[in-house]
Short mmCIF file of C-alpha atoms and ligand atoms in Angstrom, two decimals:
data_model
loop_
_atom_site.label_atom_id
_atom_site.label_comp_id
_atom_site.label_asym_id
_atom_site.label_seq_id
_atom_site.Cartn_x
_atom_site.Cartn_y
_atom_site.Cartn_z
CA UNK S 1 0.86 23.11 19.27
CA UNK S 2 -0.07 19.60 19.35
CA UNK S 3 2.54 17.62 21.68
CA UNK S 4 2.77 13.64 22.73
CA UNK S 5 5.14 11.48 23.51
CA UNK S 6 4.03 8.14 22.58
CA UNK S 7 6.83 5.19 25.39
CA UNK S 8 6.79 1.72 23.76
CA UNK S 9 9.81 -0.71 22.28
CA UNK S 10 10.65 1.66 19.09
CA UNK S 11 11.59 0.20 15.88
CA UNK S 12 12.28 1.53 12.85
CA UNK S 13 14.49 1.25 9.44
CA UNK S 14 17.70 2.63 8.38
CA UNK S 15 18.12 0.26 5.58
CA UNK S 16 17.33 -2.74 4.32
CA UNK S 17 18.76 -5.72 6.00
CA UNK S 18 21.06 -7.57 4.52
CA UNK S 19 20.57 -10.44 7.34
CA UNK S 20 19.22 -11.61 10.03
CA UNK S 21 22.57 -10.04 11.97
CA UNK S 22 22.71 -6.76 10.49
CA UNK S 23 21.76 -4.85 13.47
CA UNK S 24 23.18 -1.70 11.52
CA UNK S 25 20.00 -1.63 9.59
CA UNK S 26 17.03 -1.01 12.05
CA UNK S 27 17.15 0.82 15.50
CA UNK S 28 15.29 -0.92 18.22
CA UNK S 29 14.82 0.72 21.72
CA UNK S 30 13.38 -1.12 24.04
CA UNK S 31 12.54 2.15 26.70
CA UNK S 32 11.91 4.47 23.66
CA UNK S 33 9.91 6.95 22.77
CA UNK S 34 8.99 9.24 19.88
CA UNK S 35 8.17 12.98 20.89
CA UNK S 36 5.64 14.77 18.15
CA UNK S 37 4.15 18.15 17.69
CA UNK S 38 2.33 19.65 15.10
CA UNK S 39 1.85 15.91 13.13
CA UNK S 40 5.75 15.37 12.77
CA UNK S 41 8.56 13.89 14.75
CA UNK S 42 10.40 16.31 16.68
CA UNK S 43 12.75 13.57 18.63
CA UNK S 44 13.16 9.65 18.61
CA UNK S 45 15.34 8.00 21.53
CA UNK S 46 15.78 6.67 24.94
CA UNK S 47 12.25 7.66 26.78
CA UNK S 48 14.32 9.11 29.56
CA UNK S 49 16.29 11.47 27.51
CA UNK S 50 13.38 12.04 24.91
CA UNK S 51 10.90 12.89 27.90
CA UNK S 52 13.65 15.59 29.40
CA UNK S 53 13.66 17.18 25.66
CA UNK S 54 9.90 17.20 25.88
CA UNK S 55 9.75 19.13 29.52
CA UNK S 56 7.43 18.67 31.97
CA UNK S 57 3.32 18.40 31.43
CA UNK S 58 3.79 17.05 27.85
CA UNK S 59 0.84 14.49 27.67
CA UNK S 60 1.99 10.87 26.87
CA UNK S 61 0.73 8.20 25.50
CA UNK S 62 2.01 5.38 27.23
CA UNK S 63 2.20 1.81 25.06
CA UNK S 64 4.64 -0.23 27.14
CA UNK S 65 5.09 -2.87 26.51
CA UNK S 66 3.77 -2.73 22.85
CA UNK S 67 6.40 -1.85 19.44
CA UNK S 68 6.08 1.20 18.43
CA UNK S 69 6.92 1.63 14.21
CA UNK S 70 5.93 3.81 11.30
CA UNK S 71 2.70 3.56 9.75
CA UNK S 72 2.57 0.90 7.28
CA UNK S 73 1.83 1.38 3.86
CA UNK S 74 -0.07 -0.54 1.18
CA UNK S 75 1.55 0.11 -2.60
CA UNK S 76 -1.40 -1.29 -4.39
CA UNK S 77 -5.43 -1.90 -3.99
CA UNK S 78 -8.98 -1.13 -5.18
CA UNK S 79 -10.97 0.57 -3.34
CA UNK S 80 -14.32 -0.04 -5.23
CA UNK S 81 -13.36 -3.97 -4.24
CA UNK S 82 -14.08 -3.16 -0.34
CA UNK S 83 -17.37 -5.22 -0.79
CA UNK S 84 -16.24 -7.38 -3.75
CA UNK S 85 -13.43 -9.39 -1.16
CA UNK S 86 -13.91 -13.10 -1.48
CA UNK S 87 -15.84 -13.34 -4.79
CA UNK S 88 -15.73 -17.16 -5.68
CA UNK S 89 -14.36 -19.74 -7.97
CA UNK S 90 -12.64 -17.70 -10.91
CA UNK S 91 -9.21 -16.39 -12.30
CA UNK S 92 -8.45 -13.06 -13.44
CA UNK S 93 -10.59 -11.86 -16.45
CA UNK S 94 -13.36 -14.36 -15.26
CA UNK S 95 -13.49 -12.99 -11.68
CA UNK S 96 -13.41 -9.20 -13.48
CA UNK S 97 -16.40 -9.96 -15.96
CA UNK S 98 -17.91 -11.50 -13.28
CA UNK S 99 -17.11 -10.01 -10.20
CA UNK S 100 -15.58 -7.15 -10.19
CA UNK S 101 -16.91 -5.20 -13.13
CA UNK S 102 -20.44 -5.26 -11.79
CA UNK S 103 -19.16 -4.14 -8.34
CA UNK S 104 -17.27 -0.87 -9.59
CA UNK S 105 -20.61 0.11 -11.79
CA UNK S 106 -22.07 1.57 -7.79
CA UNK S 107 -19.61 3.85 -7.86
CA UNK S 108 -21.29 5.75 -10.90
CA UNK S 109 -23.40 7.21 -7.51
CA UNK S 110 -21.43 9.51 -5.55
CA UNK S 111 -23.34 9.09 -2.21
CA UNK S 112 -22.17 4.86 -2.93
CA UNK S 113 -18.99 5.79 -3.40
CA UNK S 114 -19.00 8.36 -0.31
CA UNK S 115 -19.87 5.58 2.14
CA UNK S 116 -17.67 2.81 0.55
CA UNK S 117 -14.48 5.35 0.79
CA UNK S 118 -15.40 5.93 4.69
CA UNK S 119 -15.17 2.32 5.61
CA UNK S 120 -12.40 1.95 3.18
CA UNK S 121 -10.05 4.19 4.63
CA UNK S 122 -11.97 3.06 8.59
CA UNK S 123 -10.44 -0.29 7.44
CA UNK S 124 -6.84 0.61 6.45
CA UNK S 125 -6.57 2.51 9.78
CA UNK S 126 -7.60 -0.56 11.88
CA UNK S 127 -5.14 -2.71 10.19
CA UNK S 128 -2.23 0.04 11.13
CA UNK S 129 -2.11 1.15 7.25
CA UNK S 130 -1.38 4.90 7.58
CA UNK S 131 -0.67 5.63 3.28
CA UNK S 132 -2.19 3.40 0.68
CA UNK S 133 -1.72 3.68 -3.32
CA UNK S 134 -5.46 2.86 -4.33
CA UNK S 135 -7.33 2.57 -7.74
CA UNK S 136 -10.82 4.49 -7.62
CA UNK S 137 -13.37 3.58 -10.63
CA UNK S 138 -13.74 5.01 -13.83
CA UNK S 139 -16.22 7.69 -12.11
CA UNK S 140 -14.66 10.68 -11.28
CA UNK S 141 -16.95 10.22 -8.25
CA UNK S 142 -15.28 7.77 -7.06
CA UNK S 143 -12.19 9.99 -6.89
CA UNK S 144 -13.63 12.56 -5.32
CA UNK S 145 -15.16 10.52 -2.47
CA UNK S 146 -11.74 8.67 -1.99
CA UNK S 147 -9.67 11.53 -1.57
CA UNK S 148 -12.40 13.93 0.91
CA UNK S 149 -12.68 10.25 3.24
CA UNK S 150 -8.26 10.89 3.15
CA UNK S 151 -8.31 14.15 3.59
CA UNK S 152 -10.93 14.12 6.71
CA UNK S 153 -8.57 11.93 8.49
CA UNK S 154 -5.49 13.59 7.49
CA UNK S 155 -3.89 10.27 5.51
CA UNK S 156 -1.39 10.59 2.90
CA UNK S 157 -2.95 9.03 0.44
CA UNK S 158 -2.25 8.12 -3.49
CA UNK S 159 -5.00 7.04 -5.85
CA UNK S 160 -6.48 7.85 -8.93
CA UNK S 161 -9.54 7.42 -11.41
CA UNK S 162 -8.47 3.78 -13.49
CA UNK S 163 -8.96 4.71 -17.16
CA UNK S 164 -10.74 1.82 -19.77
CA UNK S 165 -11.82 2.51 -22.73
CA UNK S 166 -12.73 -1.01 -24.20
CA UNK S 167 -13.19 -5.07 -23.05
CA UNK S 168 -15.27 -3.61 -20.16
CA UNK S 169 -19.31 -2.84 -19.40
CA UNK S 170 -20.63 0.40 -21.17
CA UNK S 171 -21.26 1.89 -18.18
CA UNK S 172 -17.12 1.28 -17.03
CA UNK S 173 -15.96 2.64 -19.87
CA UNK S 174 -14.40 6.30 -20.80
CA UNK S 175 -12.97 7.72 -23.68
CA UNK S 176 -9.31 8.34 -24.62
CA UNK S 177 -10.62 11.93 -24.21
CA UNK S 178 -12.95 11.61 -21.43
CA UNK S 179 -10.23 9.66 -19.52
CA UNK S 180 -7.63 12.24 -20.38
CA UNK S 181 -9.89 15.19 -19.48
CA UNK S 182 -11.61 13.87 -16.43
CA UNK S 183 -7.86 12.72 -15.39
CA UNK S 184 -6.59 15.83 -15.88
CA UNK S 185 -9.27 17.68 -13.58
CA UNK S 186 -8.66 15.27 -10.58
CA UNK S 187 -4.97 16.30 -10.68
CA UNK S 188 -5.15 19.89 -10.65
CA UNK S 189 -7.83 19.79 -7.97
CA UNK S 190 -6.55 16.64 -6.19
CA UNK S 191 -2.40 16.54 -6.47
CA UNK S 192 -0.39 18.00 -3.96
CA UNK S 193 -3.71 19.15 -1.76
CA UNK S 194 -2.98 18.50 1.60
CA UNK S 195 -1.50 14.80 2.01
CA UNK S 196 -2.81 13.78 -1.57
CA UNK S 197 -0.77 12.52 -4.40
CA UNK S 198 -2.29 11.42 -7.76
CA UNK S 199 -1.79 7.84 -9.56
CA UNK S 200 -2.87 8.23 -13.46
CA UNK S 201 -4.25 5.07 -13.82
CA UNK S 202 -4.75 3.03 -17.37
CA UNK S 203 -5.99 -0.12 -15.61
CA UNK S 204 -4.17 -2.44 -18.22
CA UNK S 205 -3.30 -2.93 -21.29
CA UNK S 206 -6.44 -4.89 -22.17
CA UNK S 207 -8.60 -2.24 -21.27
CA UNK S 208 -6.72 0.33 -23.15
CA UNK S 209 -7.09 0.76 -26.46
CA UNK S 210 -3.51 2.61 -28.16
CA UNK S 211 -4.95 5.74 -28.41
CA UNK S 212 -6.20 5.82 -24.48
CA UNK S 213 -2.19 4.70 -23.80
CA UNK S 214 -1.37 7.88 -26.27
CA UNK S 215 -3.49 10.01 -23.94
CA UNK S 216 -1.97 8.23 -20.70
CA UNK S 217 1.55 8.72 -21.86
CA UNK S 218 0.60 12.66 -22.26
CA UNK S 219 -0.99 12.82 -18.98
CA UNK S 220 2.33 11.35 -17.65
CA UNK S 221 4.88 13.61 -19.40
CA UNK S 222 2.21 16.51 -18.52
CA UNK S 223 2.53 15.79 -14.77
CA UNK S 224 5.87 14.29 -13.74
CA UNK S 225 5.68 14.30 -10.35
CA UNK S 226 2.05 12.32 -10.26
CA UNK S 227 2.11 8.86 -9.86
CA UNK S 228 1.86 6.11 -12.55
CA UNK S 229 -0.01 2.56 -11.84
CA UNK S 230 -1.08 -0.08 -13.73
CA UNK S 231 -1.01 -3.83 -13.82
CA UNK S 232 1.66 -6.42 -15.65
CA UNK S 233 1.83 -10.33 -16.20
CA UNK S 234 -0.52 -11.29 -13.65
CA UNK S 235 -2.00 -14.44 -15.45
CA UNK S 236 -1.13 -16.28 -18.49
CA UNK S 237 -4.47 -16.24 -20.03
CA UNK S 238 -4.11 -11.82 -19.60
CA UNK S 239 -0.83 -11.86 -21.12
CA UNK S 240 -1.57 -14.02 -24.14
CA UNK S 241 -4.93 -11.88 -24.53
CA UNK S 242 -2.63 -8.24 -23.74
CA UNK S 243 0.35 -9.26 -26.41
CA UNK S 244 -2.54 -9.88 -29.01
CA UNK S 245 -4.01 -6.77 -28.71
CA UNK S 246 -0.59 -4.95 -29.32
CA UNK S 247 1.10 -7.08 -31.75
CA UNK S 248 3.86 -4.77 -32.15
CA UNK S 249 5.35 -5.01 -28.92
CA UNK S 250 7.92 -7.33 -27.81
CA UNK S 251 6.29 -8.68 -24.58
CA UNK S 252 3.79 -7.47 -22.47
CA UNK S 253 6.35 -4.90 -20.09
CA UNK S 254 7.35 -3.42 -24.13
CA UNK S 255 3.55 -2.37 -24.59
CA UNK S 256 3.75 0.13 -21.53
CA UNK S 257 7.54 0.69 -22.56
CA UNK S 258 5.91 2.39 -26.10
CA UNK S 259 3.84 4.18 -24.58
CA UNK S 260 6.68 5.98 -22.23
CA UNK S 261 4.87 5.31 -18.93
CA UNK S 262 7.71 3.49 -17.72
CA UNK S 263 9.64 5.73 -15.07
CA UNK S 264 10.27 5.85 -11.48
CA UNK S 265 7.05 6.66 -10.24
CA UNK S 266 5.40 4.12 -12.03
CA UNK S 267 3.63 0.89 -9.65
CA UNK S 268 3.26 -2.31 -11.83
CA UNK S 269 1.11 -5.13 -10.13
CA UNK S 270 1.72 -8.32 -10.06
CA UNK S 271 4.98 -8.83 -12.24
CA UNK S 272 4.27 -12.79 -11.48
CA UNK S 273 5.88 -14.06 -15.47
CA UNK S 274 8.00 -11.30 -16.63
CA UNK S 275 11.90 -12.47 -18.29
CA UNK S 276 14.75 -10.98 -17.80
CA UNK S 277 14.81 -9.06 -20.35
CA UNK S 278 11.50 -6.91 -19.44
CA UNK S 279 12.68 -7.25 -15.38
CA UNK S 280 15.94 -5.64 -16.76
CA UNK S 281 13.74 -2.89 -18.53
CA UNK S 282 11.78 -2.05 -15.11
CA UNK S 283 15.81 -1.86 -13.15
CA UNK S 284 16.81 0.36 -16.25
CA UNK S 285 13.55 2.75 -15.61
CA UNK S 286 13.21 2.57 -11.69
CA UNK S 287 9.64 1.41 -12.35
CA UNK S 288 8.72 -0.67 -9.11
CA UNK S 289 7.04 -4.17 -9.46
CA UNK S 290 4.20 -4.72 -7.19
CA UNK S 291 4.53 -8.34 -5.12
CA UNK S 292 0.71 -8.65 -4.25
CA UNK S 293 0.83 -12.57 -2.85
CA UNK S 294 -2.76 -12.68 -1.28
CA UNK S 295 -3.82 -11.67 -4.34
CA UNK S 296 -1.62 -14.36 -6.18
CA UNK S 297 -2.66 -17.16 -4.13
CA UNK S 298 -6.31 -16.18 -4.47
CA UNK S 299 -7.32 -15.86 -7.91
CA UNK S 300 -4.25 -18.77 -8.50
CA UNK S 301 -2.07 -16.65 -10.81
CA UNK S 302 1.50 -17.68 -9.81
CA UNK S 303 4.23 -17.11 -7.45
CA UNK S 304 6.51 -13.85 -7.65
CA UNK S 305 9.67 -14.29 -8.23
CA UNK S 306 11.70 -12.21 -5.73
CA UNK S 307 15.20 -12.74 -6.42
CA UNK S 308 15.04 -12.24 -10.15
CA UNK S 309 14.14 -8.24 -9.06
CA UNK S 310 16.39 -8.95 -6.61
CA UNK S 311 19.40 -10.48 -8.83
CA UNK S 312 18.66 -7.67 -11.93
CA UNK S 313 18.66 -4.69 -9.62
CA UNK S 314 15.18 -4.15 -10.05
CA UNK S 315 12.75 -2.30 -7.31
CA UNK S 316 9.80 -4.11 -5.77
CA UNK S 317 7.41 -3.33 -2.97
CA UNK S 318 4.54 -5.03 -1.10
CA UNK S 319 0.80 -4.59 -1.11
CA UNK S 320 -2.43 -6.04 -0.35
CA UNK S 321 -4.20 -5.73 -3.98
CA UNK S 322 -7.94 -6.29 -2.15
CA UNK S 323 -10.36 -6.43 -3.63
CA UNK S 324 -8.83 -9.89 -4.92
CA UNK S 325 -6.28 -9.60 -1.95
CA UNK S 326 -8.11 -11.54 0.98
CA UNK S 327 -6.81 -9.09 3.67
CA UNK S 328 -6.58 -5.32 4.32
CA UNK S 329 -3.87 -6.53 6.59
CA UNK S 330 -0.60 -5.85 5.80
CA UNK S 331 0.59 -8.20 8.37
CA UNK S 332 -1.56 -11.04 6.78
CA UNK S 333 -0.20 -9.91 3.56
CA UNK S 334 3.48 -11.36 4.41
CA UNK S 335 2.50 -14.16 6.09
CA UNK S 336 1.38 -15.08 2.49
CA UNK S 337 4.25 -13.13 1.02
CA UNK S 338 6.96 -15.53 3.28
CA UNK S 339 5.05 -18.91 2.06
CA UNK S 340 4.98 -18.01 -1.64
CA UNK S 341 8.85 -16.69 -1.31
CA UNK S 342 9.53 -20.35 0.33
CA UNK S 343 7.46 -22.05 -2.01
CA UNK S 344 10.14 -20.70 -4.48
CA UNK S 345 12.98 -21.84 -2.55
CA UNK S 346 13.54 -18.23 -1.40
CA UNK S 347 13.54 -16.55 2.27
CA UNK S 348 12.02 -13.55 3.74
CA UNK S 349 13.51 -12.76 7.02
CA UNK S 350 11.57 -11.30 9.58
CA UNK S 351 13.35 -7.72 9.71
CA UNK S 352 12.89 -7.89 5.46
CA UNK S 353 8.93 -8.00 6.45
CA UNK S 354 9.00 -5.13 8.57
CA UNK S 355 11.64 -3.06 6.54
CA UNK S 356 9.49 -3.74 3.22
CA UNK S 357 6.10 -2.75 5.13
CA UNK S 358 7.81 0.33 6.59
CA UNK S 359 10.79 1.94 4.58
CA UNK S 360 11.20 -0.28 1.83
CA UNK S 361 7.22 0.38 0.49
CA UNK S 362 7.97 4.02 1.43
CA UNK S 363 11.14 4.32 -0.99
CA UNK S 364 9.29 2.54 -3.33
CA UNK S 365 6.75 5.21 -3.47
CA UNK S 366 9.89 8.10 -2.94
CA UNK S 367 8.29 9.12 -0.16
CA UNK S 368 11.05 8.27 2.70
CA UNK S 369 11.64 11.27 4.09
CA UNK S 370 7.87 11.65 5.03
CA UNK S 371 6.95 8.32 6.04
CA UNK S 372 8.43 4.64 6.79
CA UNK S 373 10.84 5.64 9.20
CA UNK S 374 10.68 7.36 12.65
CA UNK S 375 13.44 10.60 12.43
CA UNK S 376 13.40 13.91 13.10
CA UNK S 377 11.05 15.30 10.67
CA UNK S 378 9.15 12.64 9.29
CA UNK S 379 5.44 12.72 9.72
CA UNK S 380 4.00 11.23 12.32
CA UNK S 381 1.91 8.28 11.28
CA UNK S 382 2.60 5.49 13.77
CA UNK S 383 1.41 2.31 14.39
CA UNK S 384 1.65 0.26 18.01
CA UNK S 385 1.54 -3.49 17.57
CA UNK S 386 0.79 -6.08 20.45
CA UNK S 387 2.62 -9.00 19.47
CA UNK S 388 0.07 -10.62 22.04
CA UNK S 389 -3.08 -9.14 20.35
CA UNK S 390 -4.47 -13.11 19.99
CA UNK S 391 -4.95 -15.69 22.65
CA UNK S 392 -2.98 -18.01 20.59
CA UNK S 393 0.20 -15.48 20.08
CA UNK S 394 0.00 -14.73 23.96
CA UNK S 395 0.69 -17.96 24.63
CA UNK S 396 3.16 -18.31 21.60
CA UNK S 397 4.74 -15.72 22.74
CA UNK S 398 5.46 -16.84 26.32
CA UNK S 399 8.48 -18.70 24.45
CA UNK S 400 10.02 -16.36 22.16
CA UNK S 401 13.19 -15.52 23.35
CA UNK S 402 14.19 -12.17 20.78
CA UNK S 403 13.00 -9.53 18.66
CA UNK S 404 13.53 -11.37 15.62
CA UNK S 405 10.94 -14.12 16.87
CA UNK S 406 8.48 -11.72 17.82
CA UNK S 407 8.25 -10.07 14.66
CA UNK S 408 7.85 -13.55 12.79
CA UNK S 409 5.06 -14.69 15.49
CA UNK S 410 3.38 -10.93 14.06
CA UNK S 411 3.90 -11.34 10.70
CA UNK S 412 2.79 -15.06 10.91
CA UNK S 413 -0.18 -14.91 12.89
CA UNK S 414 -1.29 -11.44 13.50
CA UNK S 415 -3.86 -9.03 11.79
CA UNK S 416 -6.23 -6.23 12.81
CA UNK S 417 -6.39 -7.43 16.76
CA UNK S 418 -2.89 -6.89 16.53
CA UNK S 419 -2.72 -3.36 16.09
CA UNK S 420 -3.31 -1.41 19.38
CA UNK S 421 -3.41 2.32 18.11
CA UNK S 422 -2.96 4.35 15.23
CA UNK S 423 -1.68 7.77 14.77
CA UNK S 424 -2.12 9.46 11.73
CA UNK S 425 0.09 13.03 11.73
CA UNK S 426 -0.11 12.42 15.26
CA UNK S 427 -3.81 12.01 15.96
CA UNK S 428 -4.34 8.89 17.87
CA UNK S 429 -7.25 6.75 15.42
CA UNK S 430 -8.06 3.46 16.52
CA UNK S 431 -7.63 2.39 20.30
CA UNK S 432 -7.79 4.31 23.43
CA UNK S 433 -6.17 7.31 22.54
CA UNK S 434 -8.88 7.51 19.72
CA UNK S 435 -11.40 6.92 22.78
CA UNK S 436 -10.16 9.55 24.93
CA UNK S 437 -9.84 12.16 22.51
CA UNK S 438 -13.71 11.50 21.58
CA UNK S 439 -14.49 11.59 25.12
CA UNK S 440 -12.17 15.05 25.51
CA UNK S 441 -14.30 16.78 23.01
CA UNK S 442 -18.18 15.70 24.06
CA UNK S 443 -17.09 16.89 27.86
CA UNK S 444 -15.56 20.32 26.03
CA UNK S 445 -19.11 20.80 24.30
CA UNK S 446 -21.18 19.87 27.45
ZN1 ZN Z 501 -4.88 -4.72 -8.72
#
């Protein structure tokens, strides 16, 4: 079996924090350690008492004086946008046309999409993102390629072929049949393999026409326990242009709402214009709106509105949305998400960052007692962050005086260089450990 104990400052979620005060919702230990074996947590605690547990000879993996916290997760981005990151100069449908709908026509080529899926989930791993909920292309390819590169390095991962069967290039367009067919393959070779979960994936409304949401909303009462994603009131120009093509419905949340794909598996991104009324239809249906704010801020869309989720009972979670999120980062990603919250008058504490990046994304997804959390149990995907990983937050750092601080200098100023090491079910993937392991294996073989 597989043993480490991986010594740093521990920190992990209970709950989400009510305040800045409300110690009873994280556990922080500043001589901790997590013991795993076999890709889960066996034991989280005091290093000295954790280490007795463990026994003597148990390798460790020694991160002092680093935090040590679950993998972070990403709830929404594109994986055929890996090269498409910083396209210029438009808005949503204009940057798509433009941009975006060009890109995702590679992916027709499976050896393209092969490569692009490697880096991809190379990328995620750097930035300390251990699950991701991804959209793959219309090619089945693409699907294929994104879920071998997860399954190589042992992520959890959830993703699915997008479905759009109209206002898009021939060659990025399916069939309600194709779409439902090809969808429906993916999941029975794809879902519940390994660490994989399946997102069925109409892209939006404007790229569906009623009888590919007909086929989506059989797909979804086919295969409850797959994932549901798709985007919502991102842009004014997309909802005026979605609400015309489905006259019927009462706003643009209703069109999805007619179509049953509403539930508590289901990821909407964006959410940036929605009323109460449709933010009271995603609380009544558990269906979680996606707060993407690099995304926002880049292509100029608008500012989410946290506290109306907030003040309706509604779930929300955080993500990255690259390709038109400017970061693979999640740490990057609430930097942005604490300016736009303050730009609407509304705060973000520093344990809210960490709790939404850790458990809160992770019981957004219903995944909680797998990831988000270090406890007895859960699967070990860790990340170890140096809150020092830049010469500027070294030296910001040589005044912070609590925990508190030191996540804020992360959130605020760190990325990539921030993340020291990465275990994913235990297997050390980024820094030295990664190193040392690679170096184990070529002097096994010589
Ligand atoms: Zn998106």
């Amino acid at each position: 079996m597989n043993e480490l104990l991986i010594r740093g400052r521990v920190l992990t979620f209970l709950a989400e924090p009510q305040g800045i005060d409300d110690t009873a919702a994280w556990r922080y230990i500043e001589d901790g350690a997590v013991f795993v074996r076999g890709g889960k947590v066996v034991e989280i605690g005091e290093h000295a008492e954790v280490s007795r547990h463990a026994g003597p000879g148990v390798a460790v993996a020694d991160h002092r004086p680093h935090l040590v916290l679950p993998g972070l997760i990403d709830t929404h981005l594109h994986f055929p946008q890996t090269q498409a990151i910083a396209s210029y100069g438009a808005q949503l449908l204009e940057w798509l046309n433009t941009y975006i709908f060009v890109e995702e026509q590679k992916f027709a080529e499976a050896a393209h999409a092969a490569a692009v899926a490697d880096r991809f989930m190379d990328e995620l791993i750097s930035n300390g993102t251990t699950t991701a909920v991804a959209y793959c292309s219309v090619h089945p390819e693409s699907v294929e390629a994104y879920f071998s590169a997860a399954e190589a390095r042992g992520m959890r991962m959830v993703g699915g072929k997008v479905m759009m069967d109209r206002n898009a290039p021939d060659a990025l367009r399916d069939t309600p049949q194709q779409g439902y067919d090809e969808t429906k393959r993916l999941i029975e070779k794809w879902h519940g393999r390994g660490r994989a979960h399946y997102a069925i994936s109409p892209r939006f409304a404007i790229t569906s026409t009623p009888e590919q949401m007909e086929m989506s909303q059989a797909l979804v009462a086919e295969h409850p326990s797959c994932y549901v994603q798709t985007h919502l009131s991102e842009n004014r120009d997309e909802i005026a242009f979605a609400t015309s093509l489905y006259p019927q419905a009462k706003d643009y949340t209703d069109i999805y709402a007619r179509y049953g794909l509403l539930n508590d598996r289901m990821l909407l991104g964006h959410c940036i214009y929605l009323s109460d009324r449709e933010v009271s239809v995603l609380a009544e249906t558990g269906a979680v709106g996606v707060f993407c704010p690099t995304s926002n801020l880049f292509l100029g869309s608008g500012l989410f509105d946290r506290d109306k989720f907030d003040r309706l009972g509604a779930r929300w979670s955080v993500a990255t949305d690259v390709g038109a999120g400017t970061s693979f980062s999640m740490l990057e990603t609430m930097d942005e998400a604490y300016k736009v919250l303050h730009l609407n008058g509304q705060k973000l504490t520093p344990f809210n960052s960490f709790y939404r990046l850790t458990l809160g994304n992770a019981r957004a997804l219903g995944l909680e007692t797998h990831i988000g959390s270090l406890h007895a149990g859960a699967d070990a995907d860790i990340v170890v962050l140096d809150s020092s990983g830049k010469s500027a937050m070294e030296y910001r750092m040589r005044t912070a005086t609590s925990l508190a601080e030191e996540l804020f200098i992360l959130q605020t100023m760190g990325d990539d260089r921030c993340v020291a090491e990465v275990y994913v079910a235990g297997k050390a993937m980024k820094g030295k450990g990664k190193a040392d392991a690679a170096r184990q294996r070529l002097l096994e073989t010589a």
